[in-house]
mmCIF file of C-alpha atoms in Angstrom:
data_model
loop_
_atom_site.group_PDB
_atom_site.id
_atom_site.type_symbol
_atom_site.label_atom_id
_atom_site.label_comp_id
_atom_site.label_asym_id
_atom_site.label_seq_id
_atom_site.Cartn_x
_atom_site.Cartn_y
_atom_site.Cartn_z
ATOM 1 C CA UNK A 1 5.104 -8.903 1.500
ATOM 2 C CA UNK A 2 6.670 -12.376 1.598
ATOM 3 C CA UNK A 3 3.873 -14.969 1.234
ATOM 4 C CA UNK A 4 5.741 -17.397 3.500
ATOM 5 C CA UNK A 5 5.222 -15.051 6.438
ATOM 6 C CA UNK A 6 1.446 -15.233 6.032
ATOM 7 C CA UNK A 7 1.534 -18.655 7.639
ATOM 8 C CA UNK A 8 3.184 -17.395 10.822
ATOM 9 C CA UNK A 9 1.353 -16.981 14.070
ATOM 10 C CA UNK A 10 0.474 -13.365 14.660
ATOM 11 C CA UNK A 11 2.274 -11.721 17.467
ATOM 12 C CA UNK A 12 2.139 -8.379 19.237
ATOM 13 C CA UNK A 13 5.011 -5.934 18.996
ATOM 14 C CA UNK A 14 5.967 -4.565 22.421
ATOM 15 C CA UNK A 15 7.491 -1.124 22.408
ATOM 16 C CA UNK A 16 8.651 0.005 25.861
ATOM 17 C CA UNK A 17 8.409 3.754 26.300
ATOM 18 C CA UNK A 18 9.864 5.833 29.108
ATOM 19 C CA UNK A 19 9.536 9.467 30.012
ATOM 20 C CA UNK A 20 11.636 11.458 32.476
ATOM 21 C CA UNK A 21 8.919 13.266 34.367
ATOM 22 C CA UNK A 22 11.370 15.124 36.611
ATOM 23 C CA UNK A 23 12.697 16.956 33.555
ATOM 24 C CA UNK A 24 9.147 17.904 32.645
ATOM 25 C CA UNK A 25 8.452 19.191 36.139
ATOM 26 C CA UNK A 26 5.052 17.498 36.293
ATOM 27 C CA UNK A 27 3.410 16.750 39.613
ATOM 28 C CA UNK A 28 2.010 13.226 39.360
ATOM 29 C CA UNK A 29 -1.080 13.987 41.461
ATOM 30 C CA UNK A 30 -2.188 16.915 39.300
ATOM 31 C CA UNK A 31 -1.317 14.956 36.180
ATOM 32 C CA UNK A 32 -3.668 12.135 37.238
ATOM 33 C CA UNK A 33 -6.456 14.620 38.040
ATOM 34 C CA UNK A 34 -6.121 16.295 34.624
ATOM 35 C CA UNK A 35 -5.998 12.925 32.891
ATOM 36 C CA UNK A 36 -9.173 11.693 34.604
ATOM 37 C CA UNK A 37 -10.976 14.922 33.742
ATOM 38 C CA UNK A 38 -9.876 14.659 30.116
ATOM 39 C CA UNK A 39 -11.037 11.047 29.867
ATOM 40 C CA UNK A 40 -14.361 11.874 31.500
ATOM 41 C CA UNK A 41 -15.000 14.868 29.222
ATOM 42 C CA UNK A 42 -13.963 12.967 26.106
ATOM 43 C CA UNK A 43 -16.254 10.082 27.007
ATOM 44 C CA UNK A 44 -19.213 12.416 27.586
ATOM 45 C CA UNK A 45 -18.611 14.230 24.308
ATOM 46 C CA UNK A 46 -18.405 10.963 22.380
ATOM 47 C CA UNK A 47 -21.561 9.676 24.054
ATOM 48 C CA UNK A 48 -23.430 12.907 23.294
ATOM 49 C CA UNK A 49 -22.288 12.832 19.676
ATOM 50 C CA UNK A 50 -23.405 9.231 19.312
ATOM 51 C CA UNK A 51 -26.820 9.828 20.893
ATOM 52 C CA UNK A 52 -27.415 12.918 18.755
ATOM 53 C CA UNK A 53 -26.273 11.215 15.580
ATOM 54 C CA UNK A 54 -23.407 13.639 15.064
ATOM 55 C CA UNK A 55 -20.332 12.609 13.029
ATOM 56 C CA UNK A 56 -17.244 11.822 15.096
ATOM 57 C CA UNK A 57 -14.835 13.058 12.433
ATOM 58 C CA UNK A 58 -14.751 15.207 9.321
ATOM 59 C CA UNK A 59 -16.622 13.783 6.356
ATOM 60 C CA UNK A 60 -15.617 14.224 2.754
ATOM 61 C CA UNK A 61 -18.570 15.978 1.146
ATOM 62 C CA UNK A 62 -18.844 17.497 -2.292
ATOM 63 C CA UNK A 63 -18.324 20.976 -0.862
ATOM 64 C CA UNK A 64 -15.037 19.872 0.752
ATOM 65 C CA UNK A 65 -13.479 18.476 -2.415
ATOM 66 C CA UNK A 66 -10.701 20.354 -4.159
ATOM 67 C CA UNK A 67 -11.206 20.910 -7.906
ATOM 68 C CA UNK A 68 -10.764 17.633 -9.803
ATOM 69 C CA UNK A 69 -7.592 17.483 -11.911
ATOM 70 C CA UNK A 70 -8.081 18.117 -15.625
ATOM 71 C CA UNK A 71 -5.156 17.056 -17.762
ATOM 72 C CA UNK A 72 -4.080 17.280 -21.393
ATOM 73 C CA UNK A 73 -1.326 14.709 -20.835
ATOM 74 C CA UNK A 74 -0.633 11.918 -18.378
ATOM 75 C CA UNK A 75 -0.207 12.675 -14.670
ATOM 76 C CA UNK A 76 0.859 10.348 -11.823
ATOM 77 C CA UNK A 77 0.120 10.880 -8.114
ATOM 78 C CA UNK A 78 1.829 8.931 -5.310
ATOM 79 C CA UNK A 79 0.004 8.407 -2.004
ATOM 80 C CA UNK A 80 1.333 7.533 1.441
ATOM 81 C CA UNK A 81 -0.697 4.405 2.219
ATOM 82 C CA UNK A 82 1.122 3.393 5.395
ATOM 83 C CA UNK A 83 4.330 1.886 6.745
ATOM 84 C CA UNK A 84 5.279 -1.662 7.741
ATOM 85 C CA UNK A 85 7.659 -1.936 10.687
ATOM 86 C CA UNK A 86 9.674 -5.072 10.030
ATOM 87 C CA UNK A 87 13.123 -6.407 10.801
ATOM 88 C CA UNK A 88 13.511 -9.798 9.164
ATOM 89 C CA UNK A 89 15.071 -9.355 5.715
ATOM 90 C CA UNK A 90 16.128 -12.991 5.910
ATOM 91 C CA UNK A 91 12.660 -13.765 4.534
ATOM 92 C CA UNK A 92 13.879 -12.147 1.334
ATOM 93 C CA UNK A 93 17.230 -13.966 1.332
ATOM 94 C CA UNK A 94 19.047 -10.900 2.653
ATOM 95 C CA UNK A 95 21.145 -10.394 5.757
ATOM 96 C CA UNK A 96 20.352 -7.525 8.103
ATOM 97 C CA UNK A 97 23.714 -5.883 7.497
ATOM 98 C CA UNK A 98 22.978 -5.929 3.755
ATOM 99 C CA UNK A 99 19.792 -3.857 4.015
ATOM 100 C CA UNK A 100 19.927 -0.146 4.766
ATOM 101 C CA UNK A 101 16.381 -0.011 6.158
ATOM 102 C CA UNK A 102 14.347 -3.169 6.757
ATOM 103 C CA UNK A 103 11.044 -1.322 7.225
ATOM 104 C CA UNK A 104 8.740 -0.959 4.229
ATOM 105 C CA UNK A 105 6.770 1.920 2.809
ATOM 106 C CA UNK A 106 3.288 1.255 1.442
ATOM 107 C CA UNK A 107 2.450 3.229 -1.687
ATOM 108 C CA UNK A 108 -0.669 3.701 -3.799
ATOM 109 C CA UNK A 109 -0.766 5.451 -7.155
ATOM 110 C CA UNK A 110 -3.345 7.376 -9.152
ATOM 111 C CA UNK A 111 -2.930 7.701 -12.910
ATOM 112 C CA UNK A 112 -4.862 10.581 -14.462
ATOM 113 C CA UNK A 113 -5.136 10.207 -18.245
ATOM 114 C CA UNK A 114 -7.133 12.439 -20.606
ATOM 115 C CA UNK A 115 -9.380 9.409 -21.201
ATOM 116 C CA UNK A 116 -9.841 8.342 -17.578
ATOM 117 C CA UNK A 117 -8.341 7.492 -14.186
ATOM 118 C CA UNK A 118 -6.723 4.380 -12.749
ATOM 119 C CA UNK A 119 -5.676 3.519 -9.199
ATOM 120 C CA UNK A 120 -2.886 1.011 -8.641
ATOM 121 C CA UNK A 121 -3.013 -0.648 -5.199
ATOM 122 C CA UNK A 122 -5.042 0.598 -2.243
ATOM 123 C CA UNK A 123 -2.580 0.112 0.640
ATOM 124 C CA UNK A 124 -3.302 -0.484 4.298
ATOM 125 C CA UNK A 125 -6.878 -0.078 5.469
ATOM 126 C CA UNK A 126 -7.897 3.471 6.398
ATOM 127 C CA UNK A 127 -9.249 2.311 9.773
ATOM 128 C CA UNK A 128 -5.618 2.040 10.987
ATOM 129 C CA UNK A 129 -5.195 5.820 11.060
ATOM 130 C CA UNK A 130 -4.549 6.970 14.602
ATOM 131 C CA UNK A 131 -4.194 3.449 16.017
ATOM 132 C CA UNK A 132 -1.007 2.291 17.801
ATOM 133 C CA UNK A 133 1.070 -0.155 15.801
ATOM 134 C CA UNK A 134 1.032 -2.843 18.510
ATOM 135 C CA UNK A 135 -2.688 -3.289 17.861
ATOM 136 C CA UNK A 136 -2.085 -4.189 14.237
ATOM 137 C CA UNK A 137 0.627 -6.773 13.744
ATOM 138 C CA UNK A 138 0.178 -9.352 11.001
ATOM 139 C CA UNK A 139 2.740 -12.020 10.154
ATOM 140 C CA UNK A 140 5.405 -10.046 12.036
ATOM 141 C CA UNK A 141 4.672 -6.766 10.191
ATOM 142 C CA UNK A 142 3.480 -3.908 12.430
ATOM 143 C CA UNK A 143 1.262 -1.460 10.562
ATOM 144 C CA UNK A 144 1.222 2.330 10.917
ATOM 145 C CA UNK A 145 -0.908 4.758 8.953
ATOM 146 C CA UNK A 146 -1.202 8.537 9.288
ATOM 147 C CA UNK A 147 -3.398 9.496 6.313
ATOM 148 C CA UNK A 148 -6.485 7.961 4.787
ATOM 149 C CA UNK A 149 -6.432 7.152 1.093
ATOM 150 C CA UNK A 150 -9.916 8.643 0.740
ATOM 151 C CA UNK A 151 -8.715 11.899 2.315
ATOM 152 C CA UNK A 152 -5.672 12.133 0.068
ATOM 153 C CA UNK A 153 -7.889 11.600 -2.972
ATOM 154 C CA UNK A 154 -10.285 14.291 -1.735
ATOM 155 C CA UNK A 155 -7.355 16.706 -1.448
ATOM 156 C CA UNK A 156 -7.002 16.559 -5.239
ATOM 157 C CA UNK A 157 -10.733 16.568 -5.971
ATOM 158 C CA UNK A 158 -11.192 12.829 -6.547
ATOM 159 C CA UNK A 159 -13.676 10.375 -5.052
ATOM 160 C CA UNK A 160 -13.187 6.620 -5.092
ATOM 161 C CA UNK A 161 -16.539 6.332 -6.884
ATOM 162 C CA UNK A 162 -15.161 8.383 -9.785
ATOM 163 C CA UNK A 163 -12.162 6.149 -10.544
ATOM 164 C CA UNK A 164 -12.504 4.372 -13.895
ATOM 165 C CA UNK A 165 -10.080 1.472 -13.370
ATOM 166 C CA UNK A 166 -8.756 -0.475 -10.405
ATOM 167 C CA UNK A 167 -5.544 -2.490 -10.655
ATOM 168 C CA UNK A 168 -4.155 -4.389 -7.663
ATOM 169 C CA UNK A 169 -0.566 -5.558 -8.015
ATOM 170 C CA UNK A 170 -1.699 -8.661 -6.102
ATOM 171 C CA UNK A 171 -4.002 -9.748 -3.297
ATOM 172 C CA UNK A 172 -1.819 -9.516 -0.145
ATOM 173 C CA UNK A 173 -3.379 -7.513 2.686
ATOM 174 C CA UNK A 174 -0.957 -4.573 2.494
ATOM 175 C CA UNK A 175 -2.112 -3.857 -1.075
ATOM 176 C CA UNK A 176 -5.905 -4.341 -0.869
ATOM 177 C CA UNK A 177 -6.826 -2.504 2.335
ATOM 178 C CA UNK A 178 -9.346 -0.127 0.741
ATOM 179 C CA UNK A 179 -10.133 -2.042 -2.439
ATOM 180 C CA UNK A 180 -13.842 -2.306 -1.630
ATOM 181 C CA UNK A 181 -14.139 1.480 -1.947
ATOM 182 C CA UNK A 182 -13.442 1.064 -5.674
ATOM 183 C CA UNK A 183 -16.047 -1.604 -6.384
ATOM 184 C CA UNK A 184 -17.692 0.769 -8.860
ATOM 185 C CA UNK A 185 -14.538 0.864 -10.986
ATOM 186 C CA UNK A 186 -13.698 -1.588 -13.744
ATOM 187 C CA UNK A 187 -11.372 -4.110 -12.132
ATOM 188 C CA UNK A 188 -8.451 -5.231 -14.304
ATOM 189 C CA UNK A 189 -7.139 -8.504 -12.857
ATOM 190 C CA UNK A 190 -5.528 -11.811 -13.774
ATOM 191 C CA UNK A 191 -7.607 -14.925 -13.274
ATOM 192 C CA UNK A 192 -5.172 -16.605 -10.880
ATOM 193 C CA UNK A 193 -5.349 -13.762 -8.378
ATOM 194 C CA UNK A 194 -9.112 -13.318 -8.647
ATOM 195 C CA UNK A 195 -9.696 -17.038 -8.133
ATOM 196 C CA UNK A 196 -7.519 -17.003 -5.030
ATOM 197 C CA UNK A 197 -9.216 -13.912 -3.587
ATOM 198 C CA UNK A 198 -12.638 -15.564 -3.667
ATOM 199 C CA UNK A 199 -11.592 -19.079 -2.719
ATOM 200 C CA UNK A 200 -13.070 -20.721 0.376
ATOM 201 C CA UNK A 201 -9.811 -20.231 2.276
ATOM 202 C CA UNK A 202 -9.575 -16.521 1.431
ATOM 203 C CA UNK A 203 -13.168 -15.876 2.484
ATOM 204 C CA UNK A 204 -12.098 -16.825 6.012
ATOM 205 C CA UNK A 205 -9.283 -14.233 6.108
ATOM 206 C CA UNK A 206 -9.899 -11.307 8.496
ATOM 207 C CA UNK A 207 -9.226 -8.855 5.642
ATOM 208 C CA UNK A 208 -11.648 -10.465 3.169
ATOM 209 C CA UNK A 209 -14.272 -7.808 3.926
ATOM 210 C CA UNK A 210 -11.848 -5.114 2.771
ATOM 211 C CA UNK A 211 -12.191 -6.273 -0.854
ATOM 212 C CA UNK A 212 -15.248 -8.558 -0.877
ATOM 213 C CA UNK A 213 -17.341 -5.984 -2.777
ATOM 214 C CA UNK A 214 -15.121 -6.552 -5.833
ATOM 215 C CA UNK A 215 -16.853 -9.876 -6.405
ATOM 216 C CA UNK A 216 -19.707 -7.915 -7.985
ATOM 217 C CA UNK A 217 -17.558 -5.377 -9.824
ATOM 218 C CA UNK A 218 -17.311 -5.086 -13.577
ATOM 219 C CA UNK A 219 -14.228 -7.200 -14.224
ATOM 220 C CA UNK A 220 -11.829 -7.651 -17.117
ATOM 221 C CA UNK A 221 -9.753 -10.841 -16.840
ATOM 222 C CA UNK A 222 -6.359 -10.115 -18.339
ATOM 223 C CA UNK A 223 -4.123 -12.379 -20.371
ATOM 224 C CA UNK A 224 -0.617 -11.028 -20.869
ATOM 225 C CA UNK A 225 0.191 -7.297 -20.881
ATOM 226 C CA UNK A 226 -2.745 -4.904 -21.221
ATOM 227 C CA UNK A 227 -2.728 -1.407 -22.762
ATOM 228 C CA UNK A 228 -5.353 0.375 -20.653
ATOM 229 C CA UNK A 229 -6.048 3.487 -22.765
ATOM 230 C CA UNK A 230 -4.885 2.124 -26.109
ATOM 231 C CA UNK A 231 -2.019 4.576 -26.603
ATOM 232 C CA UNK A 232 0.872 2.765 -24.885
ATOM 233 C CA UNK A 233 1.113 5.231 -21.994
ATOM 234 C CA UNK A 234 -0.368 2.995 -19.274
ATOM 235 C CA UNK A 235 0.223 -0.754 -19.558
ATOM 236 C CA UNK A 236 -0.490 -3.467 -17.000
ATOM 237 C CA UNK A 237 2.552 -5.768 -17.080
ATOM 238 C CA UNK A 238 2.051 -9.450 -16.292
ATOM 239 C CA UNK A 239 4.787 -10.239 -13.732
ATOM 240 C CA UNK A 240 3.699 -13.495 -12.042
ATOM 241 C CA UNK A 241 5.718 -15.170 -9.309
ATOM 242 C CA UNK A 242 5.039 -13.354 -6.064
ATOM 243 C CA UNK A 243 1.470 -14.453 -6.709
ATOM 244 C CA UNK A 244 0.072 -16.205 -9.761
ATOM 245 C CA UNK A 245 -1.529 -13.023 -11.074
ATOM 246 C CA UNK A 246 0.973 -10.446 -9.825
ATOM 247 C CA UNK A 247 1.328 -7.400 -12.071
ATOM 248 C CA UNK A 248 3.445 -4.270 -12.374
ATOM 249 C CA UNK A 249 2.455 -1.030 -14.123
ATOM 250 C CA UNK A 250 4.195 0.813 -16.976
ATOM 251 C CA UNK A 251 3.512 4.575 -17.031
ATOM 252 C CA UNK A 252 5.046 6.723 -19.783
ATOM 253 C CA UNK A 253 5.191 10.326 -18.567
ATOM 254 C CA UNK A 254 6.006 13.245 -20.866
ATOM 255 C CA UNK A 255 8.489 15.104 -18.633
ATOM 256 C CA UNK A 256 9.533 12.490 -16.059
ATOM 257 C CA UNK A 257 9.934 9.791 -18.678
ATOM 258 C CA UNK A 258 8.729 6.199 -18.402
ATOM 259 C CA UNK A 259 8.494 4.502 -15.011
ATOM 260 C CA UNK A 260 7.615 0.967 -13.931
ATOM 261 C CA UNK A 261 5.730 0.595 -10.644
ATOM 262 C CA UNK A 262 7.100 -2.667 -9.297
ATOM 263 C CA UNK A 263 4.372 -3.922 -6.986
ATOM 264 C CA UNK A 264 6.078 -6.718 -5.044
ATOM 265 C CA UNK A 265 8.356 -7.803 -7.864
ATOM 266 C CA UNK A 266 10.979 -6.340 -5.529
ATOM 267 C CA UNK A 267 10.622 -5.302 -1.881
ATOM 268 C CA UNK A 268 14.083 -3.890 -1.222
ATOM 269 C CA UNK A 269 16.487 -2.211 -3.650
ATOM 270 C CA UNK A 270 19.108 -4.582 -2.251
ATOM 271 C CA UNK A 271 17.188 -7.539 -3.721
ATOM 272 C CA UNK A 272 17.805 -6.076 -7.137
ATOM 273 C CA UNK A 273 21.419 -5.068 -6.493
ATOM 274 C CA UNK A 274 22.396 -8.427 -4.984
ATOM 275 C CA UNK A 275 20.073 -10.532 -7.175
ATOM 276 C CA UNK A 276 18.193 -12.063 -4.237
ATOM 277 C CA UNK A 277 14.588 -13.155 -3.812
ATOM 278 C CA UNK A 278 12.490 -15.254 -1.429
ATOM 279 C CA UNK A 279 13.419 -18.899 -1.799
ATOM 280 C CA UNK A 280 9.893 -20.020 -2.658
ATOM 281 C CA UNK A 281 9.651 -17.569 -5.574
ATOM 282 C CA UNK A 282 12.617 -18.984 -7.477
ATOM 283 C CA UNK A 283 10.440 -21.578 -9.192
ATOM 284 C CA UNK A 284 7.163 -19.654 -9.416
ATOM 285 C CA UNK A 285 7.933 -17.160 -12.167
ATOM 286 C CA UNK A 286 9.659 -14.298 -10.347
ATOM 287 C CA UNK A 287 12.990 -15.022 -12.078
ATOM 288 C CA UNK A 288 11.393 -14.708 -15.514
ATOM 289 C CA UNK A 289 9.283 -11.687 -14.511
ATOM 290 C CA UNK A 290 12.314 -9.813 -13.232
ATOM 291 C CA UNK A 291 14.197 -10.611 -16.441
ATOM 292 C CA UNK A 292 11.269 -9.264 -18.454
ATOM 293 C CA UNK A 293 11.133 -5.986 -16.509
ATOM 294 C CA UNK A 294 14.906 -5.510 -16.460
ATOM 295 C CA UNK A 295 14.976 -5.924 -20.249
ATOM 296 C CA UNK A 296 12.166 -3.369 -20.564
ATOM 297 C CA UNK A 297 14.116 -0.930 -18.378
ATOM 298 C CA UNK A 298 17.276 -1.455 -20.425
ATOM 299 C CA UNK A 299 15.476 -1.006 -23.731
ATOM 300 C CA UNK A 300 13.483 2.102 -22.769
ATOM 301 C CA UNK A 301 15.595 3.797 -20.096
ATOM 302 C CA UNK A 302 12.626 3.672 -17.718
ATOM 303 C CA UNK A 303 12.941 4.123 -13.952
ATOM 304 C CA UNK A 304 11.961 1.309 -11.591
ATOM 305 C CA UNK A 305 9.965 2.521 -8.592
ATOM 306 C CA UNK A 306 10.115 -0.036 -5.757
ATOM 307 C CA UNK A 307 7.108 0.911 -3.669
ATOM 308 C CA UNK A 308 8.202 -0.877 -0.478
ATOM 309 C CA UNK A 309 11.694 0.661 -0.492
ATOM 310 C CA UNK A 310 11.982 3.130 2.390
ATOM 311 C CA UNK A 311 14.544 5.162 0.450
ATOM 312 C CA UNK A 312 12.030 5.573 -2.380
ATOM 313 C CA UNK A 313 9.179 6.140 0.082
ATOM 314 C CA UNK A 314 11.044 8.950 1.847
ATOM 315 C CA UNK A 315 12.128 10.799 -1.284
ATOM 316 C CA UNK A 316 9.275 10.342 -3.764
ATOM 317 C CA UNK A 317 7.099 13.400 -4.415
ATOM 318 C CA UNK A 318 3.741 12.661 -2.776
ATOM 319 C CA UNK A 319 0.245 13.943 -3.522
ATOM 320 C CA UNK A 320 -1.023 16.627 -3.867
ATOM 321 C CA UNK A 321 2.157 17.096 -5.911
ATOM 322 C CA UNK A 322 2.440 14.947 -9.024
ATOM 323 C CA UNK A 323 4.658 13.673 -11.811
ATOM 324 C CA UNK A 324 3.943 14.391 -15.448
#
């Protein structure tokens, strides 16, 4: 997400909807009666559940978990962590006619290594699931989410409390939405980003509570690139510019080959093709970070996965499938 947009006044997104009721053959009077009955019954059920202490939705218990993945070599899962509805590519120095799809996917990734597990980014907050997008517009980005991250992890037998390492590409709200769930993990982070996240100004952000628990987490402050498991297969890449401590992730897979998870080094594939970037990032390190990653891609033949690209988001194999 472009940091310049964080200073904009929040605004609601109005989506007019119409429905041809004549084609549906619905009598308005009966429709209103059924609707009132449904609302009344739903309200009574919710009230009864609350008074009796019953859960209002399915919980993820140990008995509901799928078997945890056991691997002999590296495995990478991709999670659907939401969508940003957005139509202002000018913030990224692009014209609308230059961008195939101005909306943005939100991706999270789980690395399963024989020596441990690592999650890279935690996406939009799970509380957004089932909520209309006009309720959740920040800086001009409307947020939609259909699946919880916790539920997608449970589908493959993983709990947030069992993740060994947490890496956030950076601290913007579309990447840290469920970070507090991983407070028991070892947090790998660059000092510049951690300092910003717990500054006085950041503590006043509405989304601070979504990651505040990390303040007490076991933390490793990184300096330069960091080989997580010591075998060169998973490396945190220092790619500052979008934020001071922004990072990408190198993952060397046996069958897929090496990939680089971009974080917000790029938002659109067209940024890369046309060599564009937000104006304010030109002097903050993004130029050098992109050069570093492009040289790595050239030297190794690795793929670049741009997590916000809707083309990538639509076509990538999502969990419970995986890459190895």
